[in-house]
Amino acid sequence: MSSRRTVSLITLGCARNEVDSEELAGRLAADGWTLVDGDDGEKADVVLVNTCGFIEAAKQDSIETLLNAADSGAKVVAAGCLAERYGAELAEAMPEAQVLSFDDYTQISKRLDDVLAGRPLTPHTPRDRRTLLPITPVERSAASGPHTPGHLTFGADPEPLPEGVAPASGPTVPRLRLNGGPVANLKIASGCDRRCSFCAIPSFRGAYLSRHPDDVLREAEWLADQGVRELFLVSENSTSYGKDLGDLRALEKLLPRLAEVPGIERVRVSYLQPAEVRPGLVDVLTGTPKVVPYFDLSFQHASGPLLRRMRRFGDRERFLELVETIRARSPEAGIRSNFIVGFPGETEEDLAELTAFLEQARLDAVGIFGYSDEEGTEAAGFDGKLPEETIAERVEQLNQLAEELMAQRAEERVGTTVEVLVEAELDEGAYEGRAAHQAPEVDGSTIVYAETELRVGDIVPATVLTAMGVDLVAEHQEDADTP
């Protein structure tokens, strides 16, 4: 075997997966593997695909990616949610790829060594990972359970890690940034204790487990040393953060600490459950310097009866009250959400409730998804299934409405001043970035024109000139200070 072992890492799915991939990359780099970019034409010994297994479309994308990787002639390994969820079944259906479990992550280098040497891996039998930790949340932090991806712990390491993997001295963390740039995802928790009838994620991601605040803070400090200006806190449910640590206000306490990390200018939180958004959290998100007033709220629908079938709380009136409370505290706050259309039993009245909510709430960003059965979920066995044609029609109807409403909301920002984090230079005098109400990748972007040179990572004030859908065009305010 050559002493130089190369691996290409492909990440599919959500921001949580991106953090997991950087953990895998860090562990591999620390053990002497060289990461190569397949897009640059350099062939890797092993292609490691961090798959997504959330919905059918994501599964198919993962399978196609694995097959394409196998066509390159490299040895292929499947990790991530699809691999965890199906294990031996996936290995049997796809002999082109070896299959790993989350529990293999701590030994990822040895597993890839086996693959490179032609030693077959024994694929795991999937299990409900919720059963691997105590039922009572506060008992979990002391449990010595299975590995949880992305839950990195700082500790003394006598062997220095490669440049970029960790600070040159002091405690280390096995994470290697793959994409660079001034924004980084920071995982604060994993898993979910909710039992939404349509969602299979808790079964393969496991029960809810918070990272200790000190570990989160120290990783934030490391990211700041890497040039990160904005932290994007990710988890399956950020509003539950700390419940297993015995502190329901843990997120409210953590956010100001992260905002004080030198070099960090923005802290943003993703995936908030509306039923768990307490007044104190709204106050912190709208009143703490450097914590952006951004609310990624998981509404899913607005009809009370349908939400009960989804095993969720709330209705149009309660959700509108929350939106109004947020905007009363911070009129410029960004609010986004996703909605499922065509859930079993959804009536025209239910759809009308959702339509009315969208028209009244005027959210900054909206995602509309058609319902599809997910094996292993309660909803897969529900009656009242709608024809695919009906679901497609409703998705199209709501998508058109959402696009109109989002464009109107963006138009309301014309003439206002926004703070833009510069992420790329387009042409001389033109830059692309995001205002505070725009999260990475999902909420549009802002083009800034400036007469003076800006740098990637700058946060600059800019006057919004026009809107193009959810995207903004703005002009840098030359006489204002840049943080």
mmCIF file of C-alpha atoms in Angstrom, residues 51-417:
data_model
loop_
_atom_site.group_PDB
_atom_site.id
_atom_site.type_symbol
_atom_site.label_atom_id
_atom_site.label_comp_id
_atom_site.label_asym_id
_atom_site.label_seq_id
_atom_site.Cartn_x
_atom_site.Cartn_y
_atom_site.Cartn_z
ATOM 1 C CA THR A 51 -25.271 10.691 2.228
ATOM 2 C CA CYS A 52 -28.688 12.144 3.028
ATOM 3 C CA GLY A 53 -31.653 9.908 3.830
ATOM 4 C CA PHE A 54 -34.342 12.433 4.739
ATOM 5 C CA ILE A 55 -36.863 12.171 1.893
ATOM 6 C CA GLU A 56 -37.156 10.135 -1.297
ATOM 7 C CA ALA A 57 -35.555 12.752 -3.540
ATOM 8 C CA ALA A 58 -32.552 13.000 -1.204
ATOM 9 C CA LYS A 59 -32.196 9.213 -1.139
ATOM 10 C CA GLN A 60 -32.160 9.042 -4.927
ATOM 11 C CA ASP A 61 -29.574 11.828 -5.105
ATOM 12 C CA SER A 62 -27.381 9.901 -2.662
ATOM 13 C CA ILE A 63 -27.681 6.676 -4.653
ATOM 14 C CA GLU A 64 -26.856 8.410 -7.932
ATOM 15 C CA THR A 65 -23.826 10.059 -6.323
ATOM 16 C CA LEU A 66 -22.561 6.700 -5.065
ATOM 17 C CA LEU A 67 -23.006 5.122 -8.503
ATOM 18 C CA ASN A 68 -21.243 8.005 -10.237
ATOM 19 C CA ALA A 69 -18.362 7.735 -7.774
ATOM 20 C CA ALA A 70 -18.074 4.013 -8.501
ATOM 21 C CA ASP A 71 -17.897 4.753 -12.231
ATOM 22 C CA SER A 72 -14.667 6.681 -11.592
ATOM 23 C CA GLY A 73 -12.924 3.464 -10.665
ATOM 24 C CA ALA A 74 -12.240 4.534 -7.075
ATOM 25 C CA LYS A 75 -13.249 2.528 -4.044
ATOM 26 C CA VAL A 76 -16.500 3.973 -2.698
ATOM 27 C CA VAL A 77 -17.722 4.222 0.883
ATOM 28 C CA ALA A 78 -21.192 5.355 1.959
ATOM 29 C CA ALA A 79 -21.523 7.164 5.290
ATOM 30 C CA GLY A 80 -24.162 9.527 6.646
ATOM 31 C CA CYS A 81 -27.889 9.238 7.119
ATOM 32 C CA LEU A 82 -28.798 6.937 4.198
ATOM 33 C CA ALA A 83 -26.032 4.536 5.205
ATOM 34 C CA GLU A 84 -27.033 4.643 8.866
ATOM 35 C CA ARG A 85 -30.713 4.203 8.090
ATOM 36 C CA TYR A 86 -30.397 1.192 5.790
ATOM 37 C CA GLY A 87 -27.052 -0.430 6.637
ATOM 38 C CA ALA A 88 -26.839 -4.008 5.364
ATOM 39 C CA GLU A 89 -29.851 -3.474 3.088
ATOM 40 C CA LEU A 90 -28.032 -0.671 1.272
ATOM 41 C CA ALA A 91 -24.847 -2.745 1.079
ATOM 42 C CA GLU A 92 -26.725 -5.628 -0.511
ATOM 43 C CA ALA A 93 -28.521 -3.377 -2.996
ATOM 44 C CA MET A 94 -25.338 -1.470 -3.883
ATOM 45 C CA PRO A 95 -22.311 -3.787 -4.018
ATOM 46 C CA GLU A 96 -20.438 -0.843 -5.586
ATOM 47 C CA ALA A 97 -20.100 0.759 -2.140
ATOM 48 C CA GLN A 98 -19.007 -0.219 1.344
ATOM 49 C CA VAL A 99 -21.362 1.022 4.070
ATOM 50 C CA LEU A 100 -20.503 2.667 7.392
ATOM 51 C CA SER A 101 -22.484 3.470 10.520
ATOM 52 C CA PHE A 102 -22.188 6.590 12.650
ATOM 53 C CA ASP A 103 -20.444 4.342 15.168
ATOM 54 C CA ASP A 104 -17.588 3.881 12.672
ATOM 55 C CA TYR A 105 -16.730 7.588 12.600
ATOM 56 C CA THR A 106 -14.235 7.471 15.463
ATOM 57 C CA GLN A 107 -12.354 4.742 13.572
ATOM 58 C CA ILE A 108 -12.827 6.216 10.109
ATOM 59 C CA SER A 109 -9.148 5.979 9.153
ATOM 60 C CA LYS A 110 -8.989 2.268 10.008
ATOM 61 C CA ARG A 111 -12.209 1.616 8.090
ATOM 62 C CA LEU A 112 -10.859 3.296 4.971
ATOM 63 C CA ASP A 113 -7.577 1.441 5.378
ATOM 64 C CA ASP A 114 -9.595 -1.782 5.266
ATOM 65 C CA VAL A 115 -11.372 -0.641 2.125
ATOM 66 C CA LEU A 116 -8.110 0.345 0.465
ATOM 67 C CA ALA A 117 -6.577 -3.031 1.339
ATOM 68 C CA GLY A 118 -9.545 -4.893 -0.109
ATOM 69 C CA ARG A 119 -10.814 -6.120 3.240
ATOM 70 C CA PRO A 120 -14.651 -6.056 3.125
ATOM 71 C CA LEU A 121 -16.502 -4.197 5.840
ATOM 72 C CA THR A 122 -19.323 -5.845 7.746
ATOM 73 C CA PRO A 123 -22.340 -3.573 7.265
ATOM 74 C CA HIS A 124 -24.424 -2.867 10.336
ATOM 75 C CA THR A 125 -28.001 -3.860 10.970
ATOM 76 C CA PRO A 126 -30.022 -0.640 11.388
ATOM 77 C CA ARG A 127 -31.483 0.040 14.805
ATOM 78 C CA ASP A 128 -33.560 2.747 16.369
ATOM 79 C CA ARG A 129 -30.840 5.010 17.741
ATOM 80 C CA ARG A 130 -33.297 6.575 20.176
ATOM 81 C CA THR A 131 -32.923 3.409 22.254
ATOM 82 C CA LEU A 132 -29.172 3.881 22.667
ATOM 83 C CA LEU A 133 -29.494 6.712 25.193
ATOM 84 C CA PRO A 134 -31.572 7.004 28.376
ATOM 85 C CA ILE A 135 -35.193 8.031 27.923
ATOM 86 C CA THR A 136 -34.854 10.752 30.540
ATOM 87 C CA PRO A 137 -32.978 13.671 28.927
ATOM 88 C CA VAL A 138 -30.997 14.709 32.019
ATOM 89 C CA GLU A 139 -29.508 11.209 32.298
ATOM 90 C CA ARG A 140 -27.990 11.374 28.809
ATOM 91 C CA SER A 141 -25.058 13.703 29.442
ATOM 92 C CA ALA A 142 -23.542 11.183 31.859
ATOM 93 C CA ALA A 143 -24.245 8.189 29.641
ATOM 94 C CA SER A 144 -21.386 6.492 27.827
ATOM 95 C CA GLY A 145 -23.323 5.919 24.647
ATOM 96 C CA PRO A 146 -22.447 5.513 20.964
ATOM 97 C CA HIS A 147 -20.613 8.097 18.941
ATOM 98 C CA THR A 148 -22.720 11.073 17.941
ATOM 99 C CA PRO A 149 -21.463 12.754 14.741
ATOM 100 C CA GLY A 150 -20.433 16.358 15.149
ATOM 101 C CA HIS A 151 -20.171 16.221 18.935
ATOM 102 C CA LEU A 152 -16.521 17.142 19.096
ATOM 103 C CA THR A 153 -14.814 17.373 22.465
ATOM 104 C CA PHE A 154 -11.677 19.379 23.095
ATOM 105 C CA GLY A 155 -8.863 17.664 24.934
ATOM 106 C CA ALA A 156 -5.101 17.590 25.289
ATOM 107 C CA ASP A 157 -3.473 15.887 22.311
ATOM 108 C CA PRO A 158 0.247 15.123 22.533
ATOM 109 C CA GLU A 159 0.568 14.779 18.772
ATOM 110 C CA PRO A 160 0.231 18.051 16.796
ATOM 111 C CA LEU A 161 -2.429 17.924 14.108
ATOM 112 C CA PRO A 162 -1.876 19.137 10.528
ATOM 113 C CA GLU A 163 -2.155 22.831 9.776
ATOM 114 C CA GLY A 164 -5.791 23.911 9.587
ATOM 115 C CA VAL A 165 -7.079 21.023 11.667
ATOM 116 C CA ALA A 166 -6.658 22.703 15.055
ATOM 117 C CA PRO A 167 -4.725 25.446 16.852
ATOM 118 C CA ALA A 168 -0.964 25.026 16.946
ATOM 119 C CA SER A 169 -1.039 24.507 20.706
ATOM 120 C CA GLY A 170 -3.506 23.818 23.433
ATOM 121 C CA PRO A 171 -6.659 21.712 23.207
ATOM 122 C CA THR A 172 -7.437 20.268 19.802
ATOM 123 C CA VAL A 173 -10.555 19.332 17.917
ATOM 124 C CA PRO A 174 -10.684 16.858 15.012
ATOM 125 C CA ARG A 175 -12.358 19.117 12.487
ATOM 126 C CA LEU A 176 -10.987 20.317 9.164
ATOM 127 C CA ARG A 177 -12.755 23.096 7.303
ATOM 128 C CA LEU A 178 -13.487 21.988 3.765
ATOM 129 C CA ASN A 179 -14.837 25.114 2.093
ATOM 130 C CA GLY A 180 -13.270 28.030 3.943
ATOM 131 C CA GLY A 181 -14.989 31.395 3.766
ATOM 132 C CA PRO A 182 -16.219 33.736 6.498
ATOM 133 C CA VAL A 183 -19.209 31.573 7.536
ATOM 134 C CA ALA A 184 -19.128 28.260 9.377
ATOM 135 C CA ASN A 185 -21.712 25.855 10.700
ATOM 136 C CA LEU A 186 -21.409 25.037 14.387
ATOM 137 C CA LYS A 187 -23.346 22.053 15.716
ATOM 138 C CA ILE A 188 -24.882 22.552 19.161
ATOM 139 C CA ALA A 189 -26.960 19.362 19.398
ATOM 140 C CA SER A 190 -27.959 16.242 17.538
ATOM 141 C CA GLY A 191 -31.044 14.060 17.393
ATOM 142 C CA CYS A 192 -34.639 14.827 18.261
ATOM 143 C CA ASP A 193 -37.145 13.783 20.917
ATOM 144 C CA ARG A 194 -40.197 14.967 19.019
ATOM 145 C CA ARG A 195 -42.463 12.372 17.415
ATOM 146 C CA CYS A 196 -43.756 14.156 14.325
ATOM 147 C CA SER A 197 -45.797 11.578 12.443
ATOM 148 C CA PHE A 198 -44.137 12.326 9.078
ATOM 149 C CA CYS A 199 -40.476 12.328 10.143
ATOM 150 C CA ALA A 200 -38.028 9.418 10.344
ATOM 151 C CA ILE A 201 -35.010 11.483 11.440
ATOM 152 C CA PRO A 202 -35.152 10.633 15.185
ATOM 153 C CA SER A 203 -34.959 6.908 14.440
ATOM 154 C CA PHE A 204 -31.579 7.154 12.706
ATOM 155 C CA ARG A 205 -30.168 10.321 14.270
ATOM 156 C CA GLY A 206 -31.164 9.256 17.774
ATOM 157 C CA ALA A 207 -32.460 10.952 20.888
ATOM 158 C CA TYR A 208 -31.711 14.600 21.573
ATOM 159 C CA LEU A 209 -28.209 15.254 22.856
ATOM 160 C CA SER A 210 -26.794 18.709 23.548
ATOM 161 C CA ARG A 211 -23.121 19.551 23.316
ATOM 162 C CA HIS A 212 -21.665 21.088 26.442
ATOM 163 C CA PRO A 213 -21.629 24.905 26.173
ATOM 164 C CA ASP A 214 -17.889 25.046 26.880
ATOM 165 C CA ASP A 215 -17.171 22.696 23.966
ATOM 166 C CA VAL A 216 -19.332 24.808 21.674
ATOM 167 C CA LEU A 217 -17.583 27.980 22.837
ATOM 168 C CA ARG A 218 -14.093 26.570 22.351
ATOM 169 C CA GLU A 219 -14.922 25.355 18.871
ATOM 170 C CA ALA A 220 -16.282 28.834 18.102
ATOM 171 C CA GLU A 221 -12.963 30.289 19.222
ATOM 172 C CA TRP A 222 -11.130 27.857 16.944
ATOM 173 C CA LEU A 223 -13.376 28.811 14.018
ATOM 174 C CA ALA A 224 -12.717 32.496 14.692
ATOM 175 C CA ASP A 225 -8.990 31.732 14.493
ATOM 176 C CA GLN A 226 -9.703 30.244 11.057
ATOM 177 C CA GLY A 227 -11.114 33.593 9.872
ATOM 178 C CA VAL A 228 -14.805 32.883 10.451
ATOM 179 C CA ARG A 229 -16.965 35.970 10.995
ATOM 180 C CA GLU A 230 -20.423 34.355 11.180
ATOM 181 C CA LEU A 231 -21.404 31.287 13.184
ATOM 182 C CA PHE A 232 -24.478 29.379 11.993
ATOM 183 C CA LEU A 233 -25.716 27.219 14.860
ATOM 184 C CA VAL A 234 -27.227 23.977 13.591
ATOM 185 C CA SER A 235 -29.094 21.014 15.065
ATOM 186 C CA GLU A 236 -32.306 19.092 14.474
ATOM 187 C CA ASN A 237 -34.041 21.293 17.067
ATOM 188 C CA SER A 238 -32.154 24.247 18.501
ATOM 189 C CA THR A 239 -34.893 25.324 20.923
ATOM 190 C CA SER A 240 -34.442 22.105 22.923
ATOM 191 C CA TYR A 241 -30.781 22.905 23.508
ATOM 192 C CA GLY A 242 -29.817 22.278 27.120
ATOM 193 C CA LYS A 243 -32.836 20.277 28.244
ATOM 194 C CA ASP A 244 -30.618 17.228 28.728
ATOM 195 C CA LEU A 245 -28.132 19.434 30.583
ATOM 196 C CA GLY A 246 -30.810 20.471 33.050
ATOM 197 C CA ASP A 247 -31.116 24.025 31.744
ATOM 198 C CA LEU A 248 -33.992 25.030 29.457
ATOM 199 C CA ARG A 249 -32.459 28.500 29.113
ATOM 200 C CA ALA A 250 -29.107 27.182 27.940
ATOM 201 C CA LEU A 251 -29.460 28.626 24.420
ATOM 202 C CA GLU A 252 -30.343 32.037 25.806
ATOM 203 C CA LYS A 253 -27.154 31.922 27.883
ATOM 204 C CA LEU A 254 -24.946 30.490 25.137
ATOM 205 C CA LEU A 255 -25.737 33.075 22.458
ATOM 206 C CA PRO A 256 -24.254 36.111 24.290
ATOM 207 C CA ARG A 257 -21.115 34.079 25.087
ATOM 208 C CA LEU A 258 -20.635 33.199 21.429
ATOM 209 C CA ALA A 259 -21.207 36.826 20.426
ATOM 210 C CA GLU A 260 -18.309 37.850 22.659
ATOM 211 C CA VAL A 261 -15.774 35.573 20.921
ATOM 212 C CA PRO A 262 -13.103 37.845 19.372
ATOM 213 C CA GLY A 263 -13.425 37.935 15.595
ATOM 214 C CA ILE A 264 -17.028 36.754 15.521
ATOM 215 C CA GLU A 265 -19.391 39.446 14.233
ATOM 216 C CA ARG A 266 -22.565 37.417 13.671
ATOM 217 C CA VAL A 267 -24.264 34.529 15.425
ATOM 218 C CA ARG A 268 -27.280 32.961 13.726
ATOM 219 C CA VAL A 269 -29.505 30.108 14.931
ATOM 220 C CA SER A 270 -31.304 27.588 12.721
ATOM 221 C CA TYR A 271 -34.348 25.367 13.212
ATOM 222 C CA LEU A 272 -36.494 26.702 16.025
ATOM 223 C CA GLN A 273 -39.644 24.864 17.097
ATOM 224 C CA PRO A 274 -42.448 27.462 17.425
ATOM 225 C CA ALA A 275 -43.934 25.731 20.475
ATOM 226 C CA GLU A 276 -40.576 26.031 22.274
ATOM 227 C CA VAL A 277 -39.764 29.655 21.431
ATOM 228 C CA ARG A 278 -39.991 31.313 24.837
ATOM 229 C CA PRO A 279 -40.176 35.081 25.387
ATOM 230 C CA GLY A 280 -36.668 35.112 26.844
ATOM 231 C CA LEU A 281 -35.260 33.573 23.668
ATOM 232 C CA VAL A 282 -37.042 36.146 21.510
ATOM 233 C CA ASP A 283 -35.512 38.871 23.675
ATOM 234 C CA VAL A 284 -31.995 37.451 23.261
ATOM 235 C CA LEU A 285 -32.370 36.970 19.507
ATOM 236 C CA THR A 286 -33.675 40.493 18.997
ATOM 237 C CA GLY A 287 -31.687 42.382 21.632
ATOM 238 C CA THR A 288 -28.162 40.951 21.789
ATOM 239 C CA PRO A 289 -25.415 42.710 19.817
ATOM 240 C CA LYS A 290 -23.939 40.444 17.108
ATOM 241 C CA VAL A 291 -26.767 37.913 17.492
ATOM 242 C CA VAL A 292 -28.810 38.471 14.353
ATOM 243 C CA PRO A 293 -32.602 38.739 14.644
ATOM 244 C CA TYR A 294 -33.228 35.694 12.501
ATOM 245 C CA PHE A 295 -35.972 33.134 13.106
ATOM 246 C CA ASP A 296 -35.943 29.817 11.246
ATOM 247 C CA LEU A 297 -39.304 28.568 12.523
ATOM 248 C CA SER A 298 -40.515 25.047 11.796
ATOM 249 C CA PHE A 299 -44.227 25.742 11.286
ATOM 250 C CA GLN A 300 -44.879 22.881 8.788
ATOM 251 C CA HIS A 301 -48.555 23.936 8.388
ATOM 252 C CA ALA A 302 -51.054 26.386 9.863
ATOM 253 C CA SER A 303 -54.223 24.303 10.258
ATOM 254 C CA GLY A 304 -54.672 23.260 13.878
ATOM 255 C CA PRO A 305 -56.441 19.939 13.155
ATOM 256 C CA LEU A 306 -53.886 18.943 10.530
ATOM 257 C CA LEU A 307 -50.985 19.880 12.794
ATOM 258 C CA ARG A 308 -52.431 17.506 15.427
ATOM 259 C CA ARG A 309 -52.323 14.696 12.859
ATOM 260 C CA MET A 310 -48.693 15.642 12.331
ATOM 261 C CA ARG A 311 -48.168 15.347 16.123
ATOM 262 C CA ARG A 312 -47.357 19.023 16.313
ATOM 263 C CA PHE A 313 -48.650 22.057 18.173
ATOM 264 C CA GLY A 314 -50.029 25.428 17.157
ATOM 265 C CA ASP A 315 -52.376 26.912 14.598
ATOM 266 C CA ARG A 316 -52.672 30.009 12.429
ATOM 267 C CA GLU A 317 -53.603 32.353 15.295
ATOM 268 C CA ARG A 318 -50.776 31.227 17.578
ATOM 269 C CA PHE A 319 -48.224 31.365 14.791
ATOM 270 C CA LEU A 320 -49.311 34.850 13.741
ATOM 271 C CA GLU A 321 -49.039 35.972 17.344
ATOM 272 C CA LEU A 322 -45.438 34.739 17.447
ATOM 273 C CA VAL A 323 -44.604 36.515 14.176
ATOM 274 C CA GLU A 324 -46.144 39.732 15.470
ATOM 275 C CA THR A 325 -44.207 39.462 18.739
ATOM 276 C CA ILE A 326 -40.934 39.072 16.848
ATOM 277 C CA ARG A 327 -41.593 42.010 14.552
ATOM 278 C CA ALA A 328 -42.700 44.196 17.436
ATOM 279 C CA ARG A 329 -39.254 43.609 18.985
ATOM 280 C CA SER A 330 -37.356 43.810 15.681
ATOM 281 C CA PRO A 331 -39.220 45.007 12.570
ATOM 282 C CA GLU A 332 -36.269 44.102 10.323
ATOM 283 C CA ALA A 333 -36.040 40.519 11.636
ATOM 284 C CA GLY A 334 -35.770 37.752 9.088
ATOM 285 C CA ILE A 335 -38.329 34.952 9.409
ATOM 286 C CA ARG A 336 -38.357 31.799 7.304
ATOM 287 C CA SER A 337 -40.206 28.484 7.439
ATOM 288 C CA ASN A 338 -40.987 25.295 5.534
ATOM 289 C CA PHE A 339 -44.427 23.812 4.956
ATOM 290 C CA ILE A 340 -45.720 20.382 3.988
ATOM 291 C CA VAL A 341 -48.590 20.342 1.501
ATOM 292 C CA GLY A 342 -50.787 17.326 0.781
ATOM 293 C CA PHE A 343 -50.417 15.617 4.151
ATOM 294 C CA PRO A 344 -52.893 12.716 4.551
ATOM 295 C CA GLY A 345 -56.320 14.106 5.320
ATOM 296 C CA GLU A 346 -55.499 17.670 4.242
ATOM 297 C CA THR A 347 -58.790 19.292 3.217
ATOM 298 C CA GLU A 348 -59.519 22.404 1.192
ATOM 299 C CA GLU A 349 -60.252 24.125 4.507
ATOM 300 C CA ASP A 350 -56.821 23.135 5.833
ATOM 301 C CA LEU A 351 -55.203 24.484 2.683
ATOM 302 C CA ALA A 352 -57.175 27.718 3.055
ATOM 303 C CA GLU A 353 -55.834 28.102 6.602
ATOM 304 C CA LEU A 354 -52.278 27.736 5.346
ATOM 305 C CA THR A 355 -52.909 30.177 2.506
ATOM 306 C CA ALA A 356 -54.357 32.739 4.916
ATOM 307 C CA PHE A 357 -51.390 32.356 7.238
ATOM 308 C CA LEU A 358 -48.871 32.921 4.444
ATOM 309 C CA GLU A 359 -50.735 36.018 3.266
ATOM 310 C CA GLN A 360 -50.871 37.470 6.781
ATOM 311 C CA ALA A 361 -47.423 36.448 8.037
ATOM 312 C CA ARG A 362 -45.500 37.728 4.992
ATOM 313 C CA LEU A 363 -42.406 35.668 5.762
ATOM 314 C CA ASP A 364 -39.024 36.508 4.272
ATOM 315 C CA ALA A 365 -38.389 32.992 3.004
ATOM 316 C CA VAL A 366 -40.777 30.079 2.457
ATOM 317 C CA GLY A 367 -40.176 26.490 1.369
ATOM 318 C CA ILE A 368 -43.107 24.417 0.096
ATOM 319 C CA PHE A 369 -42.776 20.635 -0.036
ATOM 320 C CA GLY A 370 -45.207 17.998 -1.198
ATOM 321 C CA TYR A 371 -45.909 15.178 1.236
ATOM 322 C CA SER A 372 -44.520 11.730 0.500
ATOM 323 C CA ASP A 373 -44.629 8.598 2.653
ATOM 324 C CA GLU A 374 -41.497 7.812 4.629
ATOM 325 C CA GLU A 375 -41.145 4.195 5.709
ATOM 326 C CA GLY A 376 -41.158 3.676 9.425
ATOM 327 C CA THR A 377 -43.225 6.778 10.141
ATOM 328 C CA GLU A 378 -46.698 6.881 11.625
ATOM 329 C CA ALA A 379 -48.090 8.935 8.750
ATOM 330 C CA ALA A 380 -47.162 6.240 6.232
ATOM 331 C CA GLY A 381 -50.033 4.205 7.669
ATOM 332 C CA PHE A 382 -52.577 7.028 7.749
ATOM 333 C CA ASP A 383 -55.733 6.965 5.681
ATOM 334 C CA GLY A 384 -56.832 9.958 3.647
ATOM 335 C CA LYS A 385 -53.861 9.868 1.250
ATOM 336 C CA LEU A 386 -54.181 12.458 -1.513
ATOM 337 C CA PRO A 387 -53.528 11.670 -5.174
ATOM 338 C CA GLU A 388 -50.083 12.722 -6.399
ATOM 339 C CA GLU A 389 -51.704 15.018 -8.945
ATOM 340 C CA THR A 390 -53.588 16.849 -6.183
ATOM 341 C CA ILE A 391 -50.443 17.243 -4.111
ATOM 342 C CA ALA A 392 -48.529 18.578 -7.125
ATOM 343 C CA GLU A 393 -51.284 21.098 -7.870
ATOM 344 C CA ARG A 394 -51.303 22.340 -4.288
ATOM 345 C CA VAL A 395 -47.525 22.629 -4.199
ATOM 346 C CA GLU A 396 -47.591 24.688 -7.394
ATOM 347 C CA GLN A 397 -50.378 26.893 -6.049
ATOM 348 C CA LEU A 398 -48.592 27.582 -2.765
ATOM 349 C CA ASN A 399 -45.220 28.043 -4.456
ATOM 350 C CA GLN A 400 -46.612 30.783 -6.687
ATOM 351 C CA LEU A 401 -48.159 32.524 -3.694
ATOM 352 C CA ALA A 402 -44.953 32.196 -1.663
ATOM 353 C CA GLU A 403 -42.830 33.682 -4.432
ATOM 354 C CA GLU A 404 -45.134 36.686 -4.699
ATOM 355 C CA LEU A 405 -45.186 37.248 -0.946
ATOM 356 C CA MET A 406 -41.422 36.860 -0.549
ATOM 357 C CA ALA A 407 -40.839 39.344 -3.373
ATOM 358 C CA GLN A 408 -43.175 41.822 -1.682
ATOM 359 C CA ARG A 409 -41.365 41.414 1.631
ATOM 360 C CA ALA A 410 -38.024 42.030 -0.099
ATOM 361 C CA GLU A 411 -39.444 45.148 -1.785
ATOM 362 C CA GLU A 412 -40.273 46.524 1.665
ATOM 363 C CA ARG A 413 -36.537 46.628 2.380
ATOM 364 C CA VAL A 414 -35.816 48.985 -0.538
ATOM 365 C CA GLY A 415 -34.472 52.249 0.869
ATOM 366 C CA THR A 416 -33.434 50.712 4.165
ATOM 367 C CA THR A 417 -29.892 50.125 5.387
#
